[in-house]
XYZ file of C-alpha atoms in Angstrom:
425
model
C 0.014 -0.009 0.018
C 1.328 3.454 -0.944
C 0.543 5.944 1.808
C -2.439 3.771 2.777
C -4.439 4.985 -0.202
C -3.450 2.523 -2.940
C -1.197 -0.417 -3.685
C 0.166 -1.964 -6.878
C -0.587 -5.638 -7.566
C 1.852 -7.762 -9.536
C -0.356 -10.393 -11.117
C -3.318 -10.620 -13.535
C -6.718 -10.399 -11.850
C -8.149 -13.243 -13.988
C -5.370 -15.804 -14.493
C -2.821 -14.730 -11.843
C 0.006 -14.585 -14.417
C 2.831 -12.059 -13.858
C 3.676 -11.405 -17.502
C 2.095 -7.919 -17.667
C 2.932 -5.207 -20.174
C 2.081 -1.508 -19.826
C 0.137 -0.450 -22.907
C -1.277 3.002 -21.988
C -0.305 5.685 -19.486
C -2.824 8.427 -18.781
C -2.093 11.391 -16.561
C -2.347 10.543 -12.858
C -5.492 11.724 -11.137
C -7.278 11.521 -7.762
C -10.112 8.961 -7.364
C -12.703 9.914 -9.960
C -15.582 10.424 -7.525
C -13.549 12.128 -4.774
C -15.678 15.306 -4.686
C -14.983 17.618 -1.780
C -16.892 20.230 0.208
C -15.626 23.785 0.473
C -14.260 23.035 3.975
C -11.805 20.534 2.528
C -10.397 22.661 -0.292
C -7.273 23.355 1.739
C -6.345 19.656 1.710
C -4.537 18.547 -1.452
C -5.752 15.324 -3.027
C -3.007 12.834 -3.959
C -2.651 11.842 -7.595
C -2.579 8.132 -8.383
C -1.051 6.469 -11.494
C -3.595 5.628 -14.198
C -1.913 2.975 -16.376
C -3.277 0.088 -18.400
C -1.557 -3.267 -18.444
C -2.066 -6.194 -20.830
C -1.698 -9.784 -19.640
C 0.504 -11.680 -22.113
C -1.020 -15.015 -20.949
C -4.815 -14.535 -21.030
C -5.147 -11.160 -22.753
C -6.965 -9.363 -19.908
C -6.519 -5.571 -19.759
C -6.442 -3.940 -16.317
C -5.126 -1.368 -13.904
C -2.610 -2.608 -11.379
C -2.828 0.363 -9.004
C -5.635 -0.520 -6.606
C -7.235 2.201 -4.527
C -8.634 1.154 -1.132
C -12.215 0.122 -1.907
C -13.599 1.806 1.228
C -12.139 5.120 0.052
C -13.856 4.684 -3.310
C -17.252 3.363 -2.356
C -18.295 4.021 1.242
C -19.339 7.593 0.456
C -20.276 7.064 -3.153
C -22.271 9.878 -4.806
C -23.405 8.376 -8.118
C -27.035 7.188 -8.301
C -28.710 5.542 -11.282
C -32.177 6.859 -10.602
C -31.322 10.461 -11.541
C -30.886 9.387 -15.188
C -34.094 8.707 -17.156
C -31.895 6.951 -19.740
C -30.758 4.394 -17.167
C -34.202 3.933 -15.699
C -35.485 3.013 -19.185
C -32.398 0.794 -19.776
C -33.063 -1.128 -16.595
C -36.758 -1.591 -17.418
C -35.736 -3.309 -20.678
C -32.975 -5.226 -18.909
C -35.195 -6.827 -16.224
C -37.958 -7.721 -18.676
C -35.516 -9.333 -21.169
C -33.713 -11.416 -18.536
C -36.913 -12.663 -16.887
C -38.552 -13.541 -20.210
C -35.383 -15.337 -21.411
C -34.328 -17.261 -18.311
C -36.975 -17.427 -15.596
C -40.192 -19.304 -16.371
C -41.814 -18.787 -12.950
C -40.675 -15.341 -11.914
C -43.013 -14.625 -8.966
C -41.326 -15.096 -5.595
C -37.971 -16.050 -7.131
C -34.938 -14.269 -5.638
C -32.873 -11.595 -7.359
C -29.653 -10.254 -5.780
C -27.991 -7.193 -7.290
C -24.297 -6.661 -6.441
C -23.539 -2.949 -6.340
C -27.256 -2.222 -6.317
C -26.816 1.531 -5.846
C -30.221 3.201 -5.241
C -32.154 0.062 -6.254
C -33.234 1.296 -9.682
C -32.710 -2.073 -11.373
C -34.187 -4.088 -8.449
C -37.364 -1.980 -8.557
C -37.948 -3.323 -12.097
C -37.528 -6.959 -10.960
C -39.771 -6.250 -7.968
C -42.496 -4.931 -10.328
C -42.340 -8.341 -12.044
C -43.221 -10.071 -8.772
C -39.735 -11.160 -7.743
C -38.142 -10.963 -4.317
C -35.197 -8.603 -4.365
C -32.104 -7.915 -2.276
C -29.417 -5.334 -2.883
C -25.796 -5.379 -1.773
C -23.910 -2.058 -1.850
C -21.195 -0.615 0.413
C -22.277 2.998 -0.060
C -23.780 3.617 3.328
C -26.062 6.571 2.618
C -27.312 5.275 -0.734
C -28.014 1.817 0.692
C -29.987 3.327 3.541
C -32.092 5.374 1.132
C -32.739 2.349 -1.104
C -33.955 0.290 1.902
C -36.187 3.190 3.004
C -37.545 3.261 -0.541
C -38.647 -0.404 -0.406
C -35.562 -2.146 -1.791
C -33.847 -3.995 1.055
C -30.159 -3.350 0.721
C -27.211 -4.694 2.714
C -24.598 -1.925 3.167
C -21.638 -4.231 2.586
C -19.110 -5.384 -0.002
C -20.149 -8.633 -1.708
C -17.845 -11.493 -0.668
C -18.071 -15.276 -0.705
C -18.651 -15.118 3.022
C -21.593 -12.766 2.600
C -22.995 -14.872 -0.225
C -23.221 -17.895 2.054
C -24.966 -15.815 4.723
C -27.469 -14.536 2.171
C -28.215 -18.085 0.973
C -28.798 -19.291 4.513
C -31.183 -16.440 5.296
C -32.963 -15.864 1.964
C -32.394 -19.041 -0.082
C -30.630 -19.421 -3.445
C -30.840 -16.696 -6.054
C -32.406 -17.288 -9.474
C -30.765 -14.157 -10.807
C -27.651 -12.370 -9.630
C -26.777 -9.113 -11.349
C -23.728 -6.843 -11.260
C -23.862 -3.805 -13.468
C -20.857 -1.604 -14.013
C -19.404 -3.113 -10.849
C -17.836 -6.465 -11.978
C -15.006 -4.339 -13.324
C -14.648 -2.446 -10.031
C -13.386 -5.278 -7.809
C -9.833 -6.373 -7.253
C -10.714 -9.848 -5.960
C -12.858 -11.227 -8.782
C -12.061 -14.785 -7.698
C -13.716 -14.395 -4.299
C -16.698 -12.582 -5.787
C -17.143 -15.214 -8.522
C -16.917 -18.052 -5.978
C -19.582 -16.249 -3.917
C -21.839 -15.850 -6.968
C -21.515 -19.575 -7.734
C -22.322 -20.504 -4.099
C -25.425 -18.261 -4.089
C -26.922 -19.293 -7.421
C -29.822 -21.724 -7.628
C -29.080 -24.800 -9.851
C -30.978 -23.100 -12.720
C -29.842 -19.597 -11.753
C -27.964 -17.115 -13.918
C -25.435 -14.383 -13.270
C -25.853 -11.295 -15.491
C -23.319 -8.512 -15.662
C -22.766 -5.381 -17.646
C -19.335 -3.826 -17.982
C -17.723 -1.265 -20.221
C -16.613 -3.262 -23.266
C -12.980 -3.030 -24.326
C -13.968 -3.123 -27.984
C -16.034 0.021 -27.535
C -13.422 1.746 -25.364
C -10.925 1.343 -28.177
C -13.273 1.740 -31.143
C -14.853 4.959 -29.769
C -11.662 6.346 -28.161
C -13.517 6.269 -24.842
C -10.378 6.690 -22.770
C -12.266 8.614 -20.075
C -13.982 5.419 -18.965
C -10.550 4.489 -17.622
C -10.414 5.534 -13.946
C -9.473 3.977 -10.636
C -12.889 2.460 -9.885
C -12.651 0.561 -13.157
C -9.900 -1.928 -12.494
C -10.793 -4.250 -15.385
C -11.398 -3.583 -19.082
C -13.167 -6.681 -20.169
C -13.259 -8.636 -23.395
C -14.883 -12.017 -23.901
C -11.971 -14.347 -24.524
C -10.334 -13.828 -21.130
C -13.725 -13.773 -19.364
C -14.897 -17.056 -20.890
C -11.671 -18.729 -19.758
C -11.980 -17.188 -16.294
C -15.528 -18.394 -15.634
C -14.695 -21.856 -16.985
C -11.881 -22.099 -14.447
C -14.441 -21.467 -11.674
C -16.991 -24.097 -12.687
C -19.198 -21.633 -14.478
C -20.140 -21.238 -18.146
C -20.764 -18.135 -20.250
C -23.865 -18.750 -22.373
C -24.651 -15.401 -23.893
C -23.154 -12.004 -24.620
C -24.473 -8.955 -26.351
C -23.350 -5.389 -26.891
C -25.477 -2.653 -25.325
C -25.132 1.066 -25.740
C -24.804 2.223 -22.125
C -21.739 4.234 -21.141
C -20.743 4.642 -24.766
C -20.649 0.866 -25.300
C -20.956 -1.974 -22.839
C -21.022 -5.785 -22.763
C -23.883 -7.741 -21.156
C -22.848 -11.283 -20.284
C -24.958 -14.146 -19.016
C -23.331 -16.953 -16.974
C -24.671 -20.149 -15.431
C -23.221 -22.992 -13.361
C -21.198 -25.403 -15.470
C -23.990 -27.966 -15.341
C -26.788 -25.417 -15.742
C -29.874 -26.052 -17.906
C -29.762 -23.015 -20.266
C -28.559 -23.336 -23.839
C -25.521 -21.474 -25.199
C -26.879 -19.058 -27.778
C -23.569 -19.001 -29.748
C -23.262 -15.232 -29.406
C -19.963 -15.556 -27.555
C -18.280 -17.421 -30.400
C -19.262 -14.627 -32.806
C -17.977 -11.843 -30.562
C -14.649 -13.642 -29.794
C -14.015 -13.767 -33.555
C -14.875 -10.078 -33.820
C -12.456 -9.275 -30.994
C -9.656 -11.098 -32.835
C -10.447 -9.033 -35.994
C -10.281 -5.803 -33.918
C -6.894 -6.790 -32.485
C -7.900 -6.777 -28.825
C -5.117 -9.304 -28.108
C -2.411 -7.144 -29.688
C -0.248 -4.583 -27.916
C -0.025 -2.553 -31.154
C -3.773 -1.871 -30.914
C -3.296 -0.012 -27.654
C -0.377 1.969 -28.970
C -2.611 3.185 -31.780
C -5.270 3.996 -29.223
C -2.828 6.255 -27.356
C -2.064 8.189 -30.563
C -5.801 8.725 -31.234
C -6.286 10.092 -27.704
C -3.491 12.590 -28.235
C -5.059 13.717 -31.517
C -8.398 14.478 -29.865
C -6.619 16.127 -26.910
C -4.797 18.551 -29.230
C -7.954 19.399 -31.136
C -10.090 20.059 -28.042
C -7.360 21.999 -26.240
C -6.818 24.287 -29.267
C -10.559 24.975 -29.381
C -10.990 25.699 -25.703
C -7.879 27.931 -25.571
C -9.153 29.814 -28.539
C -12.426 30.521 -26.700
C -10.646 31.586 -23.517
C -8.290 33.840 -25.398
C -11.376 35.533 -26.887
C -12.636 36.225 -23.322
C -15.398 33.591 -23.364
C -16.797 31.986 -20.225
C -16.766 28.189 -20.391
C -18.763 25.855 -18.118
C -18.860 22.061 -17.899
C -22.080 20.024 -17.934
C -22.087 16.865 -15.903
C -19.667 15.661 -13.242
C -19.489 11.914 -13.906
C -16.450 9.937 -12.831
C -15.183 9.875 -16.415
C -14.888 13.669 -16.314
C -12.032 13.409 -13.860
C -9.948 11.339 -16.282
C -10.835 13.604 -19.227
C -10.041 16.808 -17.358
C -6.715 15.569 -15.976
C -5.463 13.944 -19.162
C -6.565 16.852 -21.346
C -5.320 19.476 -18.866
C -8.728 21.097 -18.479
C -8.648 22.805 -15.104
C -10.106 25.936 -13.467
C -8.179 28.141 -15.909
C -10.495 26.701 -18.644
C -13.736 25.831 -16.842
C -15.332 28.543 -14.706
C -17.774 26.092 -13.122
C -19.620 22.785 -13.678
C -23.323 21.992 -13.452
C -24.811 18.607 -12.675
C -28.301 17.202 -12.246
C -27.467 15.251 -9.130
C -28.219 17.010 -5.818
C -25.466 14.820 -4.251
C -22.812 16.664 -6.269
C -24.242 20.188 -6.220
C -22.383 22.442 -3.760
C -19.235 20.257 -3.914
C -15.983 20.751 -5.831
C -14.561 18.489 -8.505
C -11.893 15.944 -7.555
C -8.427 17.493 -7.291
C -9.080 20.460 -9.558
C -11.676 21.901 -7.191
C -14.025 23.434 -9.756
C -17.417 24.333 -8.158
C -20.472 22.298 -9.077
C -23.913 23.890 -9.322
C -27.507 23.122 -10.292
C -28.035 23.275 -14.134
C -30.201 26.383 -13.745
C -26.947 28.286 -13.160
C -26.188 28.214 -16.876
C -29.146 30.636 -17.296
C -28.062 32.992 -14.548
C -24.311 33.003 -15.247
C -24.826 32.671 -19.067
C -21.576 30.978 -20.087
C -20.699 31.444 -23.765
C -19.709 27.730 -24.104
C -20.736 24.587 -22.285
C -18.415 21.564 -22.560
C -20.499 18.433 -22.080
C -18.363 16.297 -19.775
C -21.160 13.704 -19.536
C -20.884 13.270 -23.327
C -22.741 9.951 -23.394
C -25.836 11.910 -22.426
C -25.145 14.784 -24.844
C -28.373 14.506 -26.812
C -30.790 14.518 -23.869
C -28.750 17.309 -22.170
C -29.007 19.480 -25.262
C -32.659 18.609 -25.730
C -33.402 19.595 -22.169
C -31.535 22.891 -22.584
C -32.688 24.123 -25.954
C -33.363 27.441 -24.246
C -29.626 27.835 -23.657
C -29.014 27.273 -27.396
C -31.821 29.661 -28.306
C -30.164 32.324 -26.161
C -27.027 32.040 -28.265
C -25.098 29.440 -26.264
C -22.745 26.827 -27.689
C -22.283 23.202 -26.635
C -19.075 21.270 -27.221
C -19.179 17.432 -27.204
C -15.559 16.184 -26.574
C -15.962 12.477 -27.403
C -15.975 10.218 -29.292
C -15.122 13.120 -31.606
C -15.041 16.855 -30.964
C -18.310 18.514 -32.044
C -19.458 22.121 -31.773
C -23.277 22.458 -31.492
C -25.114 25.760 -31.723
C -28.746 26.712 -32.326
C -28.588 25.959 -36.059
C -26.753 22.642 -35.757
C -28.732 20.864 -33.050
C -30.418 17.716 -34.454
C -33.654 16.093 -33.272
C -35.213 19.320 -32.157
C -38.795 18.755 -30.994
């Protein structure tokens, strides 16, 4: 452990091999969700290396610098329920999984690992299923429980899985969305999932997909919470080594491009739908198992960085006020690697009340309610939550009508003004 905040591991998270090659180095940053109140601005926040390593044995891509999980998650401020896009996504998700894999849904058990505010579990509950959340974020877990979704304020471990099975029975569905990439000890978690599953149960996970990270130059999805950057070939091998079988995989469009995988016990009853075989071949075509692919990725990031920086500096030199819209975790990576600090951004706005009134990690840019863009009237708004660019712009057409300009930084730099905004109602 370095200074008690983080440590560097020396082996692959999936296969435990030690032949690891650095393939991308981003600028060091503080933990991506380490927002601070005004009272803490006098305390500097340490910067932690942000480097991707490739396992020469199984092909898994990962961070080796591991931040203390309690630092990252006990006071977590992201909640799914504030995003209508995610609420709709989880409605479709629950319905699809139940229709595909659970013939007698009523009263069957669903456990969501990293359940956050219970947005997904509410969808399963509406389908008549019993639900239980597991999430270490104390305040968010308490609110979810108060809102009718019982949530254990703990990290999911094999030990906890056994306790859950004893108290609640086996789970027909276990889900882990945008969290299976967050854990350092995937072996213990996977063993716990296996112990908790019913014989005909399934484990469903969604993670940012390495193919989309590379294909869309989505480098800002790389931050310390995301320890793993998954592709199917290493995952399939990993589950097989733990007496489990991947039976389905599909690409979904959340977070700029994600992978939804379905796994059962090795002797489970569900048929393999052959989707994995197809995607593994596609991964080979895309070069996900080649170091050269990541070197090219680094050059593409630099090209976008240069283009965006030139544009923002041009606006600032002209005396323009620039604000940011959205304070997602990915914004921390983008701002640090692209050198976008308080000398560029005058302030940030965000829809989440949990972030309003705080200051951004490390750079300490103030975060306000979105209404502030109408009172302060920035000339330019850089959409840091770029994966929600369309709904953000649709919700703030008035800003465009008043002469404002949006900039979307990724996956390519776009300038949007009143005349260029598509899909206007």
